[in-house]
mmCIF file of C-alpha atoms in Angstrom:
data_model
loop_
_atom_site.group_PDB
_atom_site.id
_atom_site.type_symbol
_atom_site.label_atom_id
_atom_site.label_comp_id
_atom_site.label_asym_id
_atom_site.label_seq_id
_atom_site.Cartn_x
_atom_site.Cartn_y
_atom_site.Cartn_z
ATOM 1 C CA UNK Y 378 -8.862 -7.807 -10.173
ATOM 2 C CA UNK Y 379 -6.118 -8.516 -12.825
ATOM 3 C CA UNK Y 380 -2.592 -8.804 -12.267
ATOM 4 C CA UNK Y 381 -2.068 -5.168 -14.194
ATOM 5 C CA UNK Y 382 -4.403 -3.446 -11.771
ATOM 6 C CA UNK Y 383 -2.561 -5.071 -8.455
ATOM 7 C CA UNK Y 384 0.700 -3.838 -9.953
ATOM 8 C CA UNK Y 385 -0.509 -0.292 -10.205
ATOM 9 C CA UNK Y 386 -2.080 -0.208 -6.570
ATOM 10 C CA UNK Y 387 -0.537 2.610 -4.511
ATOM 11 C CA UNK Y 388 2.714 2.597 -2.827
ATOM 12 C CA UNK Y 389 3.146 3.679 0.891
ATOM 13 C CA UNK Y 390 3.763 7.322 1.322
ATOM 14 C CA UNK Y 391 7.520 6.417 2.042
ATOM 15 C CA UNK Y 392 7.904 4.361 -1.027
ATOM 16 C CA UNK Y 393 6.378 6.781 -3.257
ATOM 17 C CA UNK Y 394 8.636 9.760 -2.439
ATOM 18 C CA UNK Y 395 11.793 7.689 -1.880
ATOM 19 C CA UNK Y 396 12.106 8.300 1.798
ATOM 20 C CA UNK Y 397 11.780 4.678 2.881
ATOM 21 C CA UNK Y 398 15.048 4.800 4.860
ATOM 22 C CA UNK Y 399 13.928 7.803 6.797
ATOM 23 C CA UNK Y 400 10.821 6.270 8.124
ATOM 24 C CA UNK Y 401 12.046 2.689 8.469
ATOM 25 C CA UNK Y 402 14.777 4.099 10.777
ATOM 26 C CA UNK Y 403 12.454 6.315 12.775
ATOM 27 C CA UNK Y 404 10.339 3.064 13.169
ATOM 28 C CA UNK Y 405 13.255 1.010 14.371
ATOM 29 C CA UNK Y 406 14.203 4.051 16.895
ATOM 30 C CA UNK Y 407 10.863 4.256 18.145
ATOM 31 C CA UNK Y 408 10.611 0.226 18.960
ATOM 32 C CA UNK Y 409 14.106 0.548 20.488
ATOM 33 C CA UNK Y 410 13.305 3.251 22.738
ATOM 34 C CA UNK Y 411 9.875 1.737 23.601
ATOM 35 C CA UNK Y 412 11.310 -1.543 24.482
ATOM 36 C CA UNK Y 413 13.988 -0.101 26.629
ATOM 37 C CA UNK Y 414 11.595 2.116 28.551
ATOM 38 C CA UNK Y 415 9.629 -1.172 29.224
ATOM 39 C CA UNK Y 416 6.367 -0.355 27.617
ATOM 40 C CA UNK Y 417 3.896 -2.252 25.380
ATOM 41 C CA UNK Y 418 2.539 -0.955 22.178
ATOM 42 C CA UNK Y 419 -0.531 -0.493 23.988
ATOM 43 C CA UNK Y 420 0.751 1.355 26.749
ATOM 44 C CA UNK Y 421 2.958 3.423 24.925
ATOM 45 C CA UNK Y 422 0.259 4.294 22.275
ATOM 46 C CA UNK Y 423 -2.319 5.336 25.044
ATOM 47 C CA UNK Y 424 0.291 7.969 26.271
ATOM 48 C CA UNK Y 425 0.979 9.435 22.850
ATOM 49 C CA UNK Y 426 -2.604 9.133 21.865
ATOM 50 C CA UNK Y 427 -2.537 6.347 19.153
ATOM 51 C CA UNK Y 428 -3.924 2.677 19.358
ATOM 52 C CA UNK Y 429 -1.293 -0.394 19.173
ATOM 53 C CA UNK Y 430 -1.918 -1.000 15.680
ATOM 54 C CA UNK Y 431 -0.959 2.441 14.564
ATOM 55 C CA UNK Y 432 2.304 2.097 16.970
ATOM 56 C CA UNK Y 433 3.220 -1.176 15.316
ATOM 57 C CA UNK Y 434 2.705 0.213 11.870
ATOM 58 C CA UNK Y 435 4.741 3.018 12.661
ATOM 59 C CA UNK Y 436 7.563 0.600 14.260
ATOM 60 C CA UNK Y 437 7.482 -1.449 11.087
ATOM 61 C CA UNK Y 438 7.976 1.683 8.726
ATOM 62 C CA UNK Y 439 4.601 1.526 6.969
ATOM 63 C CA UNK Y 440 2.900 4.477 8.794
ATOM 64 C CA UNK Y 441 4.440 8.061 8.977
ATOM 65 C CA UNK Y 442 4.681 9.556 12.497
ATOM 66 C CA UNK Y 443 3.493 12.730 13.135
ATOM 67 C CA UNK Y 444 5.706 15.444 14.313
ATOM 68 C CA UNK Y 445 3.838 16.076 17.535
ATOM 69 C CA UNK Y 446 3.902 12.168 18.223
ATOM 70 C CA UNK Y 447 7.754 12.337 17.988
ATOM 71 C CA UNK Y 448 7.829 15.543 20.487
ATOM 72 C CA UNK Y 449 5.857 13.715 22.933
ATOM 73 C CA UNK Y 450 7.807 10.217 22.239
ATOM 74 C CA UNK Y 451 11.117 11.875 22.763
ATOM 75 C CA UNK Y 452 10.361 13.391 26.399
ATOM 76 C CA UNK Y 453 8.437 9.878 27.026
ATOM 77 C CA UNK Y 454 11.007 7.524 26.384
ATOM 78 C CA UNK Y 455 14.209 9.537 27.323
ATOM 79 C CA UNK Y 456 15.537 9.604 23.835
ATOM 80 C CA UNK Y 457 17.412 13.094 24.713
ATOM 81 C CA UNK Y 458 16.649 14.958 21.740
ATOM 82 C CA UNK Y 459 17.062 12.152 19.263
ATOM 83 C CA UNK Y 460 14.000 12.054 17.759
ATOM 84 C CA UNK Y 461 13.276 15.539 17.616
ATOM 85 C CA UNK Y 462 16.534 15.972 15.807
ATOM 86 C CA UNK Y 463 14.712 14.307 13.013
ATOM 87 C CA UNK Y 464 11.835 16.667 12.723
ATOM 88 C CA UNK Y 465 13.156 18.925 9.831
ATOM 89 C CA UNK Y 466 13.809 15.875 7.599
ATOM 90 C CA UNK Y 467 10.519 14.380 8.609
ATOM 91 C CA UNK Y 468 8.482 17.661 7.729
ATOM 92 C CA UNK Y 469 10.169 18.018 4.621
ATOM 93 C CA UNK Y 470 9.460 14.558 3.432
ATOM 94 C CA UNK Y 471 5.772 14.723 4.545
ATOM 95 C CA UNK Y 472 5.440 17.801 2.433
ATOM 96 C CA UNK Y 473 6.792 15.677 -0.612
ATOM 97 C CA UNK Y 474 5.071 12.451 0.164
ATOM 98 C CA UNK Y 475 1.788 11.720 -1.411
ATOM 99 C CA UNK Y 476 0.046 8.521 -1.377
ATOM 100 C CA UNK Y 477 -0.281 7.218 -4.927
ATOM 101 C CA UNK Y 478 -3.485 5.859 -6.076
ATOM 102 C CA UNK Y 479 -4.706 4.050 -9.183
ATOM 103 C CA UNK Y 480 -6.164 6.006 -11.724
ATOM 104 C CA UNK Y 481 -9.549 4.997 -10.858
ATOM 105 C CA UNK Y 482 -9.059 6.517 -7.343
ATOM 106 C CA UNK Y 483 -6.979 9.472 -7.623
ATOM 107 C CA UNK Y 484 -9.610 11.736 -8.340
ATOM 108 C CA UNK Y 485 -11.524 10.773 -5.147
ATOM 109 C CA UNK Y 486 -8.134 10.596 -3.084
ATOM 110 C CA UNK Y 487 -7.196 14.089 -3.951
ATOM 111 C CA UNK Y 488 -10.562 15.569 -3.015
ATOM 112 C CA UNK Y 489 -10.617 13.381 0.339
ATOM 113 C CA UNK Y 490 -7.384 15.199 1.222
ATOM 114 C CA UNK Y 491 -8.697 18.707 0.788
ATOM 115 C CA UNK Y 492 -12.133 18.244 1.805
ATOM 116 C CA UNK Y 493 -13.694 20.061 4.812
ATOM 117 C CA UNK Y 494 -16.145 17.420 5.681
ATOM 118 C CA UNK Y 495 -16.095 13.712 5.042
ATOM 119 C CA UNK Y 496 -19.367 11.825 5.567
ATOM 120 C CA UNK Y 497 -19.412 7.990 5.311
ATOM 121 C CA UNK Y 498 -22.353 5.406 5.014
ATOM 122 C CA UNK Y 499 -21.576 1.481 5.304
ATOM 123 C CA UNK Y 500 -23.652 -1.386 5.578
ATOM 124 C CA UNK Y 501 -21.217 -4.110 4.691
ATOM 125 C CA UNK Y 502 -17.532 -3.433 6.281
ATOM 126 C CA UNK Y 503 -16.123 -1.251 8.511
ATOM 127 C CA UNK Y 504 -14.802 1.767 6.257
ATOM 128 C CA UNK Y 505 -11.481 1.763 5.613
ATOM 129 C CA UNK Y 506 -10.456 5.190 7.421
ATOM 130 C CA UNK Y 507 -11.569 3.254 10.518
ATOM 131 C CA UNK Y 508 -10.033 -0.062 10.082
ATOM 132 C CA UNK Y 509 -7.509 -1.727 12.315
ATOM 133 C CA UNK Y 510 -4.370 -2.947 10.875
ATOM 134 C CA UNK Y 511 -5.747 -6.606 11.752
ATOM 135 C CA UNK Y 512 -9.139 -6.086 10.062
ATOM 136 C CA UNK Y 513 -7.477 -4.462 7.153
ATOM 137 C CA UNK Y 514 -5.553 -7.583 6.650
ATOM 138 C CA UNK Y 515 -8.320 -10.087 6.998
ATOM 139 C CA UNK Y 516 -10.534 -8.153 4.385
ATOM 140 C CA UNK Y 517 -7.507 -8.238 1.877
ATOM 141 C CA UNK Y 518 -6.445 -11.856 2.684
ATOM 142 C CA UNK Y 519 -10.117 -12.728 1.638
ATOM 143 C CA UNK Y 520 -10.030 -10.835 -1.745
ATOM 144 C CA UNK Y 521 -10.544 -12.894 -4.781
ATOM 145 C CA UNK Y 522 -9.000 -13.321 -6.772
ATOM 146 C CA UNK Y 523 -6.596 -13.967 -4.182
ATOM 147 C CA UNK Y 524 -3.828 -11.334 -3.489
ATOM 148 C CA UNK Y 525 -0.155 -12.205 -3.010
ATOM 149 C CA UNK Y 526 1.254 -11.578 0.710
ATOM 150 C CA UNK Y 527 3.041 -8.646 -0.789
ATOM 151 C CA UNK Y 528 0.016 -7.116 -2.434
ATOM 152 C CA UNK Y 529 -1.737 -7.442 1.082
ATOM 153 C CA UNK Y 530 0.845 -5.876 3.057
ATOM 154 C CA UNK Y 531 0.900 -2.960 0.421
ATOM 155 C CA UNK Y 532 -3.003 -2.379 0.659
ATOM 156 C CA UNK Y 533 -2.818 -2.736 4.202
ATOM 157 C CA UNK Y 534 0.187 0.002 4.339
ATOM 158 C CA UNK Y 535 -1.820 2.197 2.174
ATOM 159 C CA UNK Y 536 -5.163 2.149 4.091
ATOM 160 C CA UNK Y 537 -3.225 2.914 7.166
ATOM 161 C CA UNK Y 538 -1.172 5.746 5.765
ATOM 162 C CA UNK Y 539 -4.446 7.041 4.604
ATOM 163 C CA UNK Y 540 -5.908 7.362 7.814
ATOM 164 C CA UNK Y 541 -3.414 10.134 8.968
ATOM 165 C CA UNK Y 542 -6.314 12.352 7.691
ATOM 166 C CA UNK Y 543 -8.018 11.846 11.077
ATOM 167 C CA UNK Y 544 -4.838 12.925 13.052
ATOM 168 C CA UNK Y 545 -3.868 16.015 10.765
ATOM 169 C CA UNK Y 546 -4.431 19.424 11.921
ATOM 170 C CA UNK Y 547 -6.290 21.547 11.036
ATOM 171 C CA UNK Y 548 -8.465 18.880 10.437
ATOM 172 C CA UNK Y 549 -11.817 17.952 8.366
ATOM 173 C CA UNK Y 550 -15.011 16.927 10.233
ATOM 174 C CA UNK Y 551 -15.909 13.525 9.945
ATOM 175 C CA UNK Y 552 -19.236 11.350 10.288
ATOM 176 C CA UNK Y 553 -19.893 8.010 9.848
ATOM 177 C CA UNK Y 554 -23.141 5.941 10.070
ATOM 178 C CA UNK Y 555 -22.624 2.178 10.131
ATOM 179 C CA UNK Y 556 -25.478 -0.453 9.945
ATOM 180 C CA UNK Y 557 -25.300 -2.471 13.215
ATOM 181 C CA UNK Y 558 -24.489 -5.695 11.133
ATOM 182 C CA UNK Y 559 -21.260 -4.192 10.518
ATOM 183 C CA UNK Y 560 -20.362 -4.419 13.819
ATOM 184 C CA UNK Y 561 -21.666 -7.709 14.489
ATOM 185 C CA UNK Y 562 -19.782 -9.473 11.526
ATOM 186 C CA UNK Y 563 -16.401 -10.987 13.320
ATOM 187 C CA UNK Y 564 -14.090 -10.114 10.239
ATOM 188 C CA UNK Y 565 -10.612 -11.646 11.308
ATOM 189 C CA UNK Y 566 -11.802 -13.731 14.178
ATOM 190 C CA UNK Y 567 -12.889 -12.845 17.822
ATOM 191 C CA UNK Y 568 -9.429 -10.727 18.629
ATOM 192 C CA UNK Y 569 -9.323 -8.887 15.350
ATOM 193 C CA UNK Y 570 -13.267 -8.177 16.016
ATOM 194 C CA UNK Y 571 -12.629 -6.982 19.778
ATOM 195 C CA UNK Y 572 -9.574 -4.745 18.357
ATOM 196 C CA UNK Y 573 -11.749 -3.238 15.805
ATOM 197 C CA UNK Y 574 -14.769 -2.327 18.080
ATOM 198 C CA UNK Y 575 -12.361 -0.936 20.346
ATOM 199 C CA UNK Y 576 -10.962 1.276 17.594
ATOM 200 C CA UNK Y 577 -14.031 2.496 16.892
ATOM 201 C CA UNK Y 578 -14.843 3.748 20.252
ATOM 202 C CA UNK Y 579 -11.502 5.270 20.385
ATOM 203 C CA UNK Y 580 -12.311 7.217 16.947
ATOM 204 C CA UNK Y 581 -15.667 7.899 17.647
ATOM 205 C CA UNK Y 582 -14.453 9.893 20.636
ATOM 206 C CA UNK Y 583 -12.387 12.305 18.756
ATOM 207 C CA UNK Y 584 -13.730 16.003 18.541
ATOM 208 C CA UNK Y 585 -13.537 15.797 15.140
ATOM 209 C CA UNK Y 586 -15.502 12.704 14.506
ATOM 210 C CA UNK Y 587 -19.303 11.808 14.882
ATOM 211 C CA UNK Y 588 -19.818 8.018 14.736
ATOM 212 C CA UNK Y 589 -23.572 6.576 14.750
ATOM 213 C CA UNK Y 590 -24.777 3.110 14.188
ATOM 214 C CA UNK Y 591 -28.027 2.242 12.366
ATOM 215 C CA UNK Y 592 -29.622 -0.432 14.621
ATOM 216 C CA UNK Y 593 -31.252 -3.532 12.675
ATOM 217 C CA UNK Y 594 -34.431 -3.189 14.293
ATOM 218 C CA UNK Y 595 -35.235 -0.022 12.467
ATOM 219 C CA UNK Y 596 -38.236 -0.479 10.222
ATOM 220 C CA UNK Y 597 -37.215 2.435 7.902
ATOM 221 C CA UNK Y 598 -33.907 2.431 5.968
ATOM 222 C CA UNK Y 599 -33.461 4.950 3.427
ATOM 223 C CA UNK Y 600 -30.366 3.493 1.624
ATOM 224 C CA UNK Y 601 -30.721 -0.211 1.113
ATOM 225 C CA UNK Y 602 -28.841 0.149 -2.307
ATOM 226 C CA UNK Y 603 -25.229 0.156 -0.788
ATOM 227 C CA UNK Y 604 -22.306 2.327 0.964
ATOM 228 C CA UNK Y 605 -21.406 5.795 -0.208
ATOM 229 C CA UNK Y 606 -19.317 8.837 0.682
ATOM 230 C CA UNK Y 607 -20.106 12.379 0.658
ATOM 231 C CA UNK Y 608 -17.269 15.066 0.492
ATOM 232 C CA UNK Y 609 -17.628 18.790 1.091
ATOM 233 C CA UNK Y 610 -14.809 20.329 -0.901
ATOM 234 C CA UNK Y 611 -14.059 23.861 -2.391
ATOM 235 C CA UNK Y 612 -16.741 26.622 -1.840
ATOM 236 C CA UNK Y 613 -18.966 24.133 -0.160
ATOM 237 C CA UNK Y 614 -19.578 21.988 -3.353
ATOM 238 C CA UNK Y 615 -20.204 18.398 -2.452
ATOM 239 C CA UNK Y 616 -19.170 15.136 -4.481
ATOM 240 C CA UNK Y 617 -20.100 11.454 -3.806
ATOM 241 C CA UNK Y 618 -18.256 8.414 -4.207
ATOM 242 C CA UNK Y 619 -19.571 4.934 -4.507
ATOM 243 C CA UNK Y 620 -17.802 1.734 -5.365
ATOM 244 C CA UNK Y 621 -19.488 -1.341 -5.823
ATOM 245 C CA UNK Y 622 -17.426 -4.911 -6.799
ATOM 246 C CA UNK Y 623 -14.630 -2.601 -7.664
ATOM 247 C CA UNK Y 624 -16.480 -0.730 -10.038
ATOM 248 C CA UNK Y 625 -15.934 3.173 -8.799
ATOM 249 C CA UNK Y 626 -17.924 5.960 -9.669
ATOM 250 C CA UNK Y 627 -16.944 9.474 -8.570
ATOM 251 C CA UNK Y 628 -20.375 11.797 -8.560
ATOM 252 C CA UNK Y 629 -20.347 15.425 -9.217
ATOM 253 C CA UNK Y 630 -23.647 16.007 -10.742
ATOM 254 C CA UNK Y 631 -25.605 18.065 -8.247
ATOM 255 C CA UNK Y 632 -28.880 16.425 -8.595
ATOM 256 C CA UNK Y 633 -27.648 12.973 -8.091
ATOM 257 C CA UNK Y 634 -25.310 14.294 -5.145
ATOM 258 C CA UNK Y 635 -28.420 15.854 -3.583
ATOM 259 C CA UNK Y 636 -30.169 12.594 -3.672
ATOM 260 C CA UNK Y 637 -27.527 10.858 -1.514
ATOM 261 C CA UNK Y 638 -27.079 13.957 0.462
ATOM 262 C CA UNK Y 639 -31.012 13.526 1.346
ATOM 263 C CA UNK Y 640 -30.249 9.857 2.162
ATOM 264 C CA UNK Y 641 -27.598 10.513 4.395
ATOM 265 C CA UNK Y 642 -29.638 12.955 6.516
ATOM 266 C CA UNK Y 643 -32.289 10.592 6.972
ATOM 267 C CA UNK Y 644 -29.984 7.951 8.077
ATOM 268 C CA UNK Y 645 -28.165 10.007 10.796
ATOM 269 C CA UNK Y 646 -31.739 11.389 11.779
ATOM 270 C CA UNK Y 647 -32.646 7.693 12.248
ATOM 271 C CA UNK Y 648 -29.494 6.094 13.592
ATOM 272 C CA UNK Y 649 -28.548 6.182 17.394
ATOM 273 C CA UNK Y 650 -26.968 9.259 18.768
ATOM 274 C CA UNK Y 651 -23.095 9.375 18.751
ATOM 275 C CA UNK Y 652 -23.015 8.823 22.481
ATOM 276 C CA UNK Y 653 -25.625 5.844 22.291
ATOM 277 C CA UNK Y 654 -23.563 4.342 19.430
ATOM 278 C CA UNK Y 655 -20.664 4.508 21.358
ATOM 279 C CA UNK Y 656 -22.126 2.798 24.541
ATOM 280 C CA UNK Y 657 -23.864 -0.110 22.075
ATOM 281 C CA UNK Y 658 -20.189 -0.638 20.522
ATOM 282 C CA UNK Y 659 -18.916 -0.889 24.165
ATOM 283 C CA UNK Y 660 -21.739 -3.417 25.100
ATOM 284 C CA UNK Y 661 -21.066 -5.302 22.032
ATOM 285 C CA UNK Y 662 -17.450 -5.528 22.918
ATOM 286 C CA UNK Y 663 -18.101 -6.533 26.340
ATOM 287 C CA UNK Y 664 -19.975 -9.500 25.168
ATOM 288 C CA UNK Y 665 -17.143 -11.191 23.227
#
């Protein structure tokens, strides 16, 4: 990727809308109140419904805390209304804030935000919507040509911000089919690997998410070509997105989309059921 492309990478939502100060201040308050209450990021996150990576990102001002989370945090941390008092400004900032994407990604990003259903197949890496902070950092740290530390931090922040789609309400429905090889690849080392598997079980348990694993011992595999995404957008129309070696393609042709839709249906039929998939992920995590 060229220097020009790197410079055009999206900013975080706060940077894009000029609300960095507000988000950073809220993050600092959350951290101070949490530490004063004697809670770890893991314990605090479990109480308010987020993983430790998400709490870390909020405290560092690279992820926007959701209003309902701040209401819970205010009571739990004994903030006395301090966090709740910031809700009007936060909600207004969230209305204006939009993650900016490079031109080649904007069409898909806009559709993803508005989609009523998102379906993802991956046979290489954990999809961006499911990655932990540590996993995303490891992915971008290995990028070639090498990225600067600032570029890595920006891309990780973008990825975490995009994951708010999983937490918004009303929510789209999500399904993911992951090749078992994705779960076996220890991207970032053991600790990151364990944390990523744990995050998959957490997200896979959400009501709006169905996560399935395609076992490596399956003799039939209807999509050896590579990963792809399917979106259901306005009036039930479907579009597809593929990206190979940073060459993206947004597919709107009904016939081409239909081929990928058929493949995805076969993948889901041949993969483990969601409950079986989560059990497999837990077993893999237990062996590490």
